[in-house]
Amino acid sequence: MTQPSALVIPAGIHAGLKAHLFPGDGCEAAAILLCSRSPGARKRLLAQRLISVPHGDCAIRTPDYISWPGRYLEEAIDRGEGEGLSVVLVHSHPGGLFAFSHVDDESDAVTVRALHAAYEADHGSAIMMPSGAIRARTYLDGIATDFDLVIIPGDDILTFWVDRDQNQRAPVAFTSEMTAQNDRLSVLVIGASGTGSPTIEQLLRLGFGRVVGVEYDLTEFKNLNRILNATIADAETEMPKVQVMLRAAESHRGQGVFVPVERSIFDREAVLAGADCDFILCCVDTLEARYVADLMGSAFLMPVIDMGVVVPTRQAPARTVIADVCGRIDYVYPGGSTLADRGVYTPEALEAEYLRLHAPDVHREKVKEGYIKGMAEEAPSVISLNMRASAAAVNELLARLYPFRHEHNSGYARTFFSLAAAEEDYTAEGKFKRGDEVELATGAREPLLGLPALGAER
């Protein structure tokens, strides 16, 4: 599949852009986006900063024309050149025309040429409709090329496709139209084991056009009771788990849909492979992997869905009994609360995990009780619990892309379920206290994700 080119705009910037471009007077308004680029092969610009052109500084503002001072273009060049950021000039179409006019073409011929004369990058322009829909394009050698997709990841994930009418509603969830749109989207799945294998299976069956699976581990006999499509022969030959997923994927989706990455996510090549995707589903039980997923979500403007399951136990007279059977699903979007803000991991816990990984005897005992706390179990029979959490995580992604809940998605930032208590609780995004401001859309800036271990020099 040829991956669609995309302009990704955080929900906060999109809301600020819409408020500025449509002040209520029915006249055009202008702004500028400074954008980084994802480090992968796909053309994917990431809106990092917004420069609003004050309405009062514009020489002319009418319902179908605007003229604004060149000093704001100079400001964008000054800010963007040092970091190699692309400049995207945005103006509103109050009348709702979801196309560039001949006036827009003539204006770009002057302004975009000036941008390229200042420094080379993927400079371009965009228009916004009153609905918030955006159409964008970049220029190469004076020739305009439309972005296939403008995507806004927030409580809902808004998708504006260049070949669809901006007034057309998103496909209805669980229909063949949803499957057709999924074919144009891509997902990074971190982990291909207990929750990862059913997650990959679902995404493939739901029609996602590219699923990148990152997993370094090999198939063992103890895995056969909870990894879909794994066989005795795979355990005997210690087949990489991602190769098991690949074989199954090709049997019903053909070649090129599932991309196996036999590495740890804390590896530069794995991060680069995942940077081309639209979303992340984190299916691991290590804090380090969740930390990297958190960083990738912010750096590459990718929503992250993280899941975890656990079976805590307690001691009763003469035996160990199940205290609970529970799972957690977190939906995190760029600019919202992070997994760190929600306490999924802490610096202290990350450090402790690192030490355990370098003390094999201690770590071995921790792995034995990875699912069932308080009981050493090499081959826990937890596939039903894993699939419950995996299905909830995949449905969370669908709910954001194709809203079907009776209430707004903002109320479901975290889902916690207890099978023992037959309960399911939800936490709204606004209930989480955000920590220090996280820099968004750093893109290909080195070292990747700000981590020296992922730097190009390595």
GROMACS .gro file of C-alpha atoms in nm:
model
  458
    1MET     CA    1   0.000   0.000   0.000
    2THR     CA    2   0.123   0.347  -0.084
    3GLN     CA    3   0.079   0.538   0.238
    4PRO     CA    4  -0.116   0.862   0.205
    5SER     CA    5   0.065   1.188   0.264
    6ALA     CA    6  -0.065   1.364   0.573
    7LEU     CA    7  -0.067   1.693   0.759
    8VAL     CA    8  -0.123   1.627   1.130
    9ILE     CA    9  -0.250   1.909   1.352
   10PRO     CA   10  -0.288   1.872   1.731
   11ALA     CA   11  -0.641   1.934   1.854
   12GLY     CA   12  -0.529   2.238   2.054
   13ILE     CA   13  -0.371   2.408   1.754
   14HIS     CA   14  -0.670   2.315   1.537
   15ALA     CA   15  -0.910   2.474   1.788
   16GLY     CA   16  -0.698   2.792   1.806
   17LEU     CA   17  -0.674   2.805   1.429
   18LYS     CA   18  -1.049   2.772   1.384
   19ALA     CA   19  -1.124   3.037   1.646
   20HIS     CA   20  -0.888   3.284   1.476
   21LEU     CA   21  -0.990   3.214   1.117
   22PHE     CA   22  -1.363   3.248   1.187
   23PRO     CA   23  -1.408   3.550   1.417
   24GLY     CA   24  -1.775   3.582   1.319
   25ASP     CA   25  -1.757   3.867   1.068
   26GLY     CA   26  -1.783   3.647   0.757
   27CYS     CA   27  -1.448   3.765   0.619
   28GLU     CA   28  -1.135   3.567   0.541
   29ALA     CA   29  -0.857   3.554   0.799
   30ALA     CA   30  -0.501   3.420   0.789
   31ALA     CA   31  -0.252   3.227   0.999
   32ILE     CA   32   0.070   3.033   0.958
   33LEU     CA   33   0.165   2.683   1.073
   34LEU     CA   34   0.526   2.586   1.137
   35CYS     CA   35   0.561   2.213   1.082
   36SER     CA   36   0.824   1.950   1.146
   37ARG     CA   37   0.836   1.622   0.958
   38SER     CA   38   0.820   1.262   1.074
   39PRO     CA   39   1.152   1.080   1.033
   40GLY     CA   40   1.015   0.789   0.830
   41ALA     CA   41   0.981   0.750   0.455
   42ARG     CA   42   0.621   0.872   0.447
   43LYS     CA   43   0.547   1.238   0.380
   44ARG     CA   44   0.394   1.340   0.711
   45LEU     CA   45   0.410   1.702   0.830
   46LEU     CA   46   0.345   1.778   1.196
   47ALA     CA   47   0.206   2.116   1.300
   48GLN     CA   48   0.426   2.244   1.582
   49ARG     CA   49   0.346   2.617   1.617
   50LEU     CA   50   0.071   2.858   1.519
   51ILE     CA   51   0.133   3.218   1.415
   52SER     CA   52  -0.192   3.414   1.393
   53VAL     CA   53  -0.206   3.716   1.162
   54PRO     CA   54  -0.405   3.984   1.354
   55HIS     CA   55  -0.723   4.077   1.172
   56GLY     CA   56  -0.657   4.449   1.217
   57ASP     CA   57  -0.316   4.423   1.048
   58CYS     CA   58  -0.464   4.293   0.723
   59ALA     CA   59  -0.494   4.557   0.447
   60ILE     CA   60  -0.804   4.389   0.301
   61ARG     CA   61  -1.045   4.135   0.446
   62THR     CA   62  -1.356   4.040   0.249
   63PRO     CA   63  -1.563   3.717   0.230
   64ASP     CA   64  -1.347   3.594  -0.058
   65TYR     CA   65  -1.016   3.782  -0.040
   66ILE     CA   66  -0.746   3.874   0.211
   67SER     CA   67  -0.424   4.074   0.196
   68TRP     CA   68  -0.188   4.063   0.493
   69PRO     CA   69   0.153   4.215   0.577
   70GLY     CA   70   0.472   4.041   0.464
   71ARG     CA   71   0.635   4.081   0.804
   72TYR     CA   72   0.444   3.779   0.932
   73LEU     CA   73   0.594   3.573   0.652
   74GLU     CA   74   0.936   3.703   0.755
   75GLU     CA   75   0.863   3.606   1.115
   76ALA     CA   76   0.774   3.254   1.005
   77ILE     CA   77   1.096   3.228   0.804
   78ASP     CA   78   1.303   3.351   1.099
   79ARG     CA   79   1.144   3.098   1.333
   80GLY     CA   80   1.141   2.807   1.093
   81GLU     CA   81   1.472   2.828   0.911
   82GLY     CA   82   1.693   2.745   1.208
   83GLU     CA   83   1.505   2.421   1.275
   84GLY     CA   84   1.423   2.338   0.915
   85LEU     CA   85   1.049   2.366   0.978
   86SER     CA   86   0.807   2.383   0.689
   87VAL     CA   87   0.583   2.687   0.656
   88VAL     CA   88   0.217   2.627   0.571
   89LEU     CA   89   0.011   2.940   0.503
   90VAL     CA   90  -0.352   2.899   0.610
   91HIS     CA   91  -0.657   3.112   0.538
   92SER     CA   92  -1.031   3.063   0.579
   93HIS     CA   93  -1.300   3.010   0.318
   94PRO     CA   94  -1.608   3.148   0.497
   95GLY     CA   95  -1.825   3.051   0.201
   96GLY     CA   96  -1.734   2.684   0.243
   97LEU     CA   97  -1.548   2.621  -0.085
   98PHE     CA   98  -1.344   2.304  -0.020
   99ALA     CA   99  -1.101   2.382  -0.301
  100PHE     CA  100  -0.824   2.629  -0.379
  101SER     CA  101  -0.944   2.921  -0.592
  102HIS     CA  102  -0.752   3.082  -0.878
  103VAL     CA  103  -0.685   3.372  -0.639
  104ASP     CA  104  -0.526   3.123  -0.396
  105ASP     CA  105  -0.311   2.985  -0.679
  106GLU     CA  106  -0.193   3.331  -0.777
  107SER     CA  107  -0.112   3.422  -0.417
  108ASP     CA  108   0.084   3.100  -0.363
  109ALA     CA  109   0.285   3.165  -0.678
  110VAL     CA  110   0.432   3.468  -0.501
  111THR     CA  111   0.443   3.370  -0.133
  112VAL     CA  112   0.552   3.008  -0.163
  113ARG     CA  113   0.821   3.108  -0.411
  114ALA     CA  114   0.949   3.355  -0.150
  115LEU     CA  115   0.955   3.078   0.110
  116HIS     CA  116   1.160   2.848  -0.112
  117ALA     CA  117   1.396   3.134  -0.192
  118ALA     CA  118   1.459   3.175   0.183
  119TYR     CA  119   1.526   2.805   0.253
  120GLU     CA  120   1.416   2.467   0.121
  121ALA     CA  121   1.150   2.268   0.304
  122ASP     CA  122   0.803   2.127   0.236
  123HIS     CA  123   0.638   2.469   0.225
  124GLY     CA  124   0.276   2.496   0.124
  125SER     CA  125  -0.068   2.637   0.191
  126ALA     CA  126  -0.401   2.530   0.336
  127ILE     CA  127  -0.764   2.638   0.354
  128MET     CA  128  -1.011   2.587   0.639
  129MET     CA  129  -1.389   2.560   0.614
  130PRO     CA  130  -1.635   2.684   0.878
  131SER     CA  131  -1.680   2.320   0.981
  132GLY     CA  132  -1.310   2.299   1.069
  133ALA     CA  133  -1.228   2.082   0.769
  134ILE     CA  134  -0.888   2.153   0.617
  135ARG     CA  135  -0.739   2.094   0.275
  136ALA     CA  136  -0.362   2.138   0.237
  137ARG     CA  137  -0.091   2.119  -0.029
  138THR     CA  138   0.283   2.157  -0.068
  139TYR     CA  139   0.494   2.274  -0.360
  140LEU     CA  140   0.792   2.124  -0.542
  141ASP     CA  141   0.946   2.316  -0.832
  142GLY     CA  142   0.639   2.536  -0.841
  143ILE     CA  143   0.399   2.243  -0.876
  144ALA     CA  144   0.133   2.193  -0.609
  145THR     CA  145   0.062   1.850  -0.462
  146ASP     CA  146  -0.236   1.798  -0.231
  147PHE     CA  147  -0.200   1.617   0.098
  148ASP     CA  148  -0.416   1.305   0.084
  149LEU     CA  149  -0.516   1.351   0.446
  150VAL     CA  150  -0.537   1.614   0.715
  151ILE     CA  151  -0.579   1.447   1.053
  152ILE     CA  152  -0.664   1.605   1.389
  153PRO     CA  153  -0.597   1.370   1.684
  154GLY     CA  154  -0.798   1.470   1.990
  155ASP     CA  155  -1.088   1.327   2.191
  156ASP     CA  156  -1.221   1.239   1.846
  157ILE     CA  157  -0.979   1.169   1.563
  158LEU     CA  158  -1.092   1.391   1.274
  159THR     CA  159  -0.990   1.288   0.923
  160PHE     CA  160  -1.028   1.514   0.620
  161TRP     CA  161  -0.952   1.340   0.292
  162VAL     CA  162  -0.882   1.543  -0.018
  163ASP     CA  163  -1.100   1.317  -0.232
  164ARG     CA  164  -1.405   1.344  -0.006
  165ASP     CA  165  -1.656   1.624   0.028
  166GLN     CA  166  -1.579   1.806   0.353
  167ASN     CA  167  -1.947   1.795   0.450
  168GLN     CA  168  -1.960   1.416   0.419
  169ARG     CA  169  -1.982   1.248   0.757
  170ALA     CA  170  -1.727   0.993   0.870
  171PRO     CA  171  -1.822   0.634   0.782
  172VAL     CA  172  -2.057   0.462   1.023
  173ALA     CA  173  -1.873   0.237   1.268
  174PHE     CA  174  -1.866  -0.137   1.196
  175THR     CA  175  -1.968  -0.100   0.831
  176SER     CA  176  -1.791  -0.185   0.507
  177GLU     CA  177  -1.738   0.189   0.455
  178MET     CA  178  -1.541   0.193   0.780
  179THR     CA  179  -1.330  -0.096   0.656
  180ALA     CA  180  -1.262   0.090   0.331
  181GLN     CA  181  -1.134   0.396   0.519
  182ASN     CA  182  -0.928   0.179   0.755
  183ASP     CA  183  -0.741   0.054   0.449
  184ARG     CA  184  -0.591   0.403   0.416
  185LEU     CA  185  -0.470   0.417   0.776
  186SER     CA  186  -0.179   0.253   0.958
  187VAL     CA  187  -0.118   0.134   1.313
  188LEU     CA  188   0.195   0.057   1.513
  189VAL     CA  189   0.148  -0.230   1.756
  190ILE     CA  190   0.417  -0.258   2.022
  191GLY     CA  191   0.424  -0.620   2.136
  192ALA     CA  192   0.309  -0.937   1.959
  193SER     CA  193   0.243  -1.165   2.252
  194GLY     CA  194  -0.045  -1.197   2.500
  195THR     CA  195  -0.245  -0.884   2.416
  196GLY     CA  196  -0.045  -0.797   2.105
  197SER     CA  197  -0.136  -1.101   1.898
  198PRO     CA  198  -0.517  -1.059   1.927
  199THR     CA  199  -0.474  -0.685   1.870
  200ILE     CA  200  -0.282  -0.743   1.548
  201GLU     CA  201  -0.538  -1.002   1.439
  202GLN     CA  202  -0.828  -0.761   1.493
  203LEU     CA  203  -0.662  -0.470   1.314
  204LEU     CA  204  -0.589  -0.688   1.014
  205ARG     CA  205  -0.945  -0.824   1.003
  206LEU     CA  206  -1.081  -0.469   1.037
  207GLY     CA  207  -0.899  -0.376   0.717
  208PHE     CA  208  -0.622  -0.142   0.835
  209GLY     CA  209  -0.395  -0.095   0.539
  210ARG     CA  210  -0.064  -0.120   0.724
  211VAL     CA  211   0.006  -0.277   1.061
  212VAL     CA  212   0.361  -0.252   1.194
  213GLY     CA  213   0.438  -0.507   1.466
  214VAL     CA  214   0.740  -0.447   1.692
  215GLU     CA  215   0.850  -0.744   1.904
  216TYR     CA  216   1.197  -0.888   1.968
  217ASP     CA  217   1.095  -1.210   2.147
  218LEU     CA  218   1.080  -1.571   2.021
  219THR     CA  219   0.797  -1.825   2.047
  220GLU     CA  220   0.823  -2.074   2.333
  221PHE     CA  221   0.603  -2.366   2.437
  222LYS     CA  222   0.474  -2.167   2.733
  223ASN     CA  223   0.337  -1.908   2.487
  224LEU     CA  224   0.115  -2.148   2.295
  225ASN     CA  225  -0.184  -2.104   2.526
  226ARG     CA  226  -0.210  -1.728   2.464
  227ILE     CA  227  -0.052  -1.627   2.130
  228LEU     CA  228  -0.290  -1.652   1.837
  229ASN     CA  229  -0.170  -1.853   1.536
  230ALA     CA  230   0.137  -1.991   1.718
  231THR     CA  231   0.204  -2.363   1.661
  232ILE     CA  232   0.407  -2.643   1.815
  233ALA     CA  233   0.647  -2.613   1.520
  234ASP     CA  234   0.695  -2.242   1.596
  235ALA     CA  235   0.791  -2.323   1.955
  236GLU     CA  236   1.026  -2.602   1.845
  237THR     CA  237   1.209  -2.372   1.604
  238GLU     CA  238   1.181  -2.064   1.830
  239MET     CA  239   1.011  -1.869   1.555
  240PRO     CA  240   1.016  -1.490   1.612
  241LYS     CA  241   0.670  -1.387   1.728
  242VAL     CA  242   0.639  -1.123   1.456
  243GLN     CA  243   0.706  -1.389   1.193
  244VAL     CA  244   0.416  -1.591   1.334
  245MET     CA  245   0.200  -1.280   1.293
  246LEU     CA  246   0.331  -1.227   0.939
  247ARG     CA  247   0.244  -1.579   0.828
  248ALA     CA  248  -0.109  -1.544   0.960
  249ALA     CA  249  -0.153  -1.196   0.811
  250GLU     CA  250  -0.045  -1.304   0.463
  251SER     CA  251  -0.287  -1.597   0.474
  252HIS     CA  252  -0.589  -1.365   0.466
  253ARG     CA  253  -0.460  -1.015   0.375
  254GLY     CA  254  -0.181  -1.093   0.132
  255GLN     CA  255   0.168  -0.949   0.129
  256GLY     CA  256   0.276  -0.601   0.238
  257VAL     CA  257   0.003  -0.529   0.494
  258PHE     CA  258   0.175  -0.655   0.809
  259VAL     CA  259   0.528  -0.526   0.862
  260PRO     CA  260   0.732  -0.732   1.111
  261VAL     CA  261   1.001  -0.550   1.309
  262GLU     CA  262   1.204  -0.798   1.512
  263ARG     CA  263   1.347  -0.548   1.755
  264SER     CA  264   1.280  -0.384   2.087
  265ILE     CA  265   1.086  -0.057   2.065
  266PHE     CA  266   1.387   0.097   2.242
  267ASP     CA  267   1.574   0.066   1.912
  268ARG     CA  268   1.620   0.336   1.652
  269GLU     CA  269   1.508   0.119   1.359
  270ALA     CA  270   1.189   0.021   1.541
  271VAL     CA  271   1.107   0.385   1.617
  272LEU     CA  272   1.169   0.482   1.254
  273ALA     CA  273   0.943   0.201   1.131
  274GLY     CA  274   0.666   0.312   1.365
  275ALA     CA  275   0.700   0.683   1.288
  276ASP     CA  276   0.521   0.634   0.956
  277CYS     CA  277   0.202   0.515   1.128
  278ASP     CA  278  -0.106   0.709   1.232
  279PHE     CA  279  -0.174   0.545   1.570
  280ILE     CA  280   0.000   0.339   1.841
  281LEU     CA  281  -0.143   0.046   2.034
  282CYS     CA  282   0.085  -0.048   2.321
  283CYS     CA  283   0.054  -0.416   2.417
  284VAL     CA  284   0.346  -0.468   2.653
  285ASP     CA  285   0.408  -0.512   3.024
  286THR     CA  286   0.729  -0.309   3.054
  287LEU     CA  287   0.737   0.051   3.167
  288GLU     CA  288   1.025   0.131   2.932
  289ALA     CA  289   0.813   0.045   2.627
  290ARG     CA  290   0.525   0.256   2.759
  291TYR     CA  291   0.767   0.542   2.812
  292VAL     CA  292   0.884   0.520   2.449
  293ALA     CA  293   0.523   0.499   2.327
  294ASP     CA  294   0.444   0.814   2.528
  295LEU     CA  295   0.739   0.995   2.370
  296MET     CA  296   0.647   0.879   2.019
  297GLY     CA  297   0.290   0.997   2.063
  298SER     CA  298   0.407   1.349   2.148
  299ALA     CA  299   0.696   1.368   1.901
  300PHE     CA  300   0.506   1.230   1.600
  301LEU     CA  301   0.151   1.344   1.695
  302MET     CA  302   0.014   0.992   1.722
  303PRO     CA  303  -0.270   0.892   1.958
  304VAL     CA  304  -0.160   0.612   2.192
  305ILE     CA  305  -0.382   0.339   2.334
  306ASP     CA  306  -0.214   0.150   2.616
  307MET     CA  307  -0.355  -0.160   2.777
  308GLY     CA  308  -0.266  -0.380   3.072
  309VAL     CA  309  -0.414  -0.677   3.254
  310VAL     CA  310  -0.340  -0.827   3.595
  311VAL     CA  311  -0.475  -1.095   3.825
  312PRO     CA  312  -0.389  -0.996   4.186
  313THR     CA  313  -0.407  -1.270   4.449
  314ARG     CA  314  -0.435  -1.286   4.827
  315GLN     CA  315  -0.350  -1.545   5.083
  316ALA     CA  316  -0.635  -1.738   5.244
  317PRO     CA  317  -0.592  -2.013   5.499
  318ALA     CA  318  -0.382  -2.287   5.336
  319ARG     CA  319  -0.419  -2.150   4.982
  320THR     CA  320  -0.383  -1.863   4.740
  321VAL     CA  321  -0.706  -1.717   4.598
  322ILE     CA  322  -0.787  -1.469   4.325
  323ALA     CA  323  -0.845  -1.117   4.457
  324ASP     CA  324  -0.945  -0.963   4.125
  325VAL     CA  325  -0.926  -1.005   3.747
  326CYS     CA  326  -0.886  -0.665   3.590
  327GLY     CA  327  -0.769  -0.463   3.295
  328ARG     CA  328  -0.696  -0.102   3.202
  329ILE     CA  329  -0.716   0.083   2.870
  330ASP     CA  330  -0.581   0.438   2.837
  331TYR     CA  331  -0.640   0.664   2.537
  332VAL     CA  332  -0.381   0.943   2.511
  333TYR     CA  333  -0.376   1.213   2.244
  334PRO     CA  334  -0.105   1.473   2.168
  335GLY     CA  335  -0.149   1.772   2.395
  336GLY     CA  336  -0.365   1.586   2.645
  337SER     CA  337  -0.256   1.409   2.962
  338THR     CA  338   0.025   1.159   2.906
  339LEU     CA  339   0.069   0.809   3.045
  340ALA     CA  340   0.321   0.964   3.285
  341ASP     CA  341   0.063   1.221   3.398
  342ARG     CA  342  -0.176   0.934   3.468
  343GLY     CA  343   0.078   0.748   3.681
  344VAL     CA  344   0.116   0.453   3.445
  345TYR     CA  345   0.488   0.491   3.504
  346THR     CA  346   0.712   0.718   3.711
  347PRO     CA  347   1.083   0.801   3.688
  348GLU     CA  348   1.142   0.594   3.999
  349ALA     CA  349   0.958   0.294   3.855
  350LEU     CA  350   1.148   0.323   3.527
  351GLU     CA  351   1.477   0.323   3.715
  352ALA     CA  352   1.372   0.025   3.926
  353GLU     CA  353   1.270  -0.167   3.613
  354TYR     CA  354   1.603  -0.089   3.450
  355LEU     CA  355   1.786  -0.229   3.752
  356ARG     CA  356   1.573  -0.542   3.749
  357LEU     CA  357   1.653  -0.599   3.382
  358HIS     CA  358   2.020  -0.594   3.473
  359ALA     CA  359   1.974  -0.833   3.765
  360PRO     CA  360   1.862  -1.147   3.577
  361ASP     CA  361   1.778  -1.362   3.879
  362VAL     CA  362   1.550  -1.097   4.026
  363HIS     CA  363   1.398  -1.018   3.689
  364ARG     CA  364   1.329  -1.386   3.620
  365GLU     CA  365   1.111  -1.409   3.928
  366LYS     CA  366   0.925  -1.091   3.832
  367VAL     CA  367   0.853  -1.232   3.485
  368LYS     CA  368   0.714  -1.551   3.634
  369GLU     CA  369   0.443  -1.353   3.810
  370GLY     CA  370   0.388  -1.105   3.526
  371TYR     CA  371   0.015  -1.174   3.501
  372ILE     CA  372  -0.074  -1.332   3.834
  373LYS     CA  373   0.067  -1.126   4.118
  374GLY     CA  374   0.171  -1.328   4.417
  375MET     CA  375   0.191  -1.661   4.233
  376ALA     CA  376   0.480  -1.783   4.016
  377GLU     CA  377   0.322  -1.909   3.693
  378GLU     CA  378   0.528  -1.986   3.382
  379ALA     CA  379   0.233  -2.039   3.148
  380PRO     CA  380  -0.066  -1.847   3.282
  381SER     CA  381  -0.392  -1.935   3.109
  382VAL     CA  382  -0.504  -1.579   3.044
  383ILE     CA  383  -0.600  -1.567   2.677
  384SER     CA  384  -0.963  -1.483   2.759
  385LEU     CA  385  -0.853  -1.192   2.979
  386ASN     CA  386  -0.602  -1.073   2.718
  387MET     CA  387  -0.864  -1.081   2.445
  388ARG     CA  388  -1.110  -0.889   2.663
  389ALA     CA  389  -0.856  -0.608   2.707
  390SER     CA  390  -0.742  -0.621   2.345
  391ALA     CA  391  -1.098  -0.594   2.212
  392ALA     CA  392  -1.164  -0.297   2.441
  393ALA     CA  393  -0.848  -0.124   2.314
  394VAL     CA  394  -0.930  -0.179   1.947
  395ASN     CA  395  -1.289  -0.065   2.000
  396GLU     CA  396  -1.147   0.246   2.169
  397LEU     CA  397  -0.961   0.331   1.849
  398LEU     CA  398  -1.276   0.276   1.643
  399ALA     CA  399  -1.479   0.492   1.883
  400ARG     CA  400  -1.238   0.780   1.828
  401LEU     CA  401  -1.231   0.746   1.449
  402TYR     CA  402  -1.601   0.666   1.403
  403PRO     CA  403  -1.778   0.799   1.715
  404PHE     CA  404  -2.057   0.569   1.827
  405ARG     CA  405  -2.087   0.636   2.199
  406HIS     CA  406  -2.399   0.798   2.340
  407GLU     CA  407  -2.175   1.042   2.530
  408HIS     CA  408  -1.870   1.243   2.422
  409ASN     CA  409  -1.544   1.055   2.395
  410SER     CA  410  -1.372   1.292   2.639
  411GLY     CA  411  -1.536   1.102   2.924
  412TYR     CA  412  -1.350   0.783   2.837
  413ALA     CA  413  -0.981   0.867   2.862
  414ARG     CA  414  -0.935   0.560   3.083
  415THR     CA  415  -1.140   0.243   3.109
  416PHE     CA  416  -1.090   0.007   3.402
  417PHE     CA  417  -1.274  -0.323   3.420
  418SER     CA  418  -1.299  -0.583   3.694
  419LEU     CA  419  -1.425  -0.924   3.591
  420ALA     CA  420  -1.436  -1.032   3.955
  421ALA     CA  421  -1.666  -0.745   4.053
  422ALA     CA  422  -1.845  -0.736   3.715
  423GLU     CA  423  -1.779  -0.362   3.698
  424GLU     CA  424  -1.644  -0.116   3.445
  425ASP     CA  425  -1.536   0.236   3.540
  426TYR     CA  426  -1.434   0.533   3.326
  427THR     CA  427  -1.218   0.839   3.388
  428ALA     CA  428  -1.262   1.159   3.187
  429GLU     CA  429  -0.966   1.340   3.032
  430GLY     CA  430  -1.034   1.642   3.252
  431LYS     CA  431  -0.986   1.436   3.568
  432PHE     CA  432  -0.616   1.385   3.502
  433LYS     CA  433  -0.376   1.653   3.621
  434ARG     CA  434  -0.127   1.742   3.351
  435GLY     CA  435   0.237   1.769   3.448
  436ASP     CA  436   0.507   1.977   3.285
  437GLU     CA  437   0.431   2.103   2.935
  438VAL     CA  438   0.534   1.840   2.680
  439GLU     CA  439   0.691   1.962   2.356
  440LEU     CA  440   0.489   1.835   2.063
  441ALA     CA  441   0.581   1.759   1.702
  442THR     CA  442   0.958   1.739   1.743
  443GLY     CA  443   0.952   1.499   1.450
  444ALA     CA  444   1.289   1.401   1.304
  445ARG     CA  445   1.490   1.620   1.542
  446GLU     CA  446   1.800   1.435   1.662
  447PRO     CA  447   1.842   1.248   1.880
  448LEU     CA  448   1.506   1.086   1.813
  449LEU     CA  449   1.259   1.137   2.097
  450GLY     CA  450   1.531   1.334   2.278
  451LEU     CA  451   1.700   1.006   2.379
  452PRO     CA  452   2.076   0.980   2.312
  453ALA     CA  453   2.040   0.602   2.277
  454LEU     CA  454   1.825   0.659   1.967
  455GLY     CA  455   2.056   0.915   1.804
  456ALA     CA  456   2.170   0.880   1.443
  457GLU     CA  457   2.536   0.863   1.539
  458ARG     CA  458   2.471   0.526   1.701
   0.00000   0.00000   0.00000
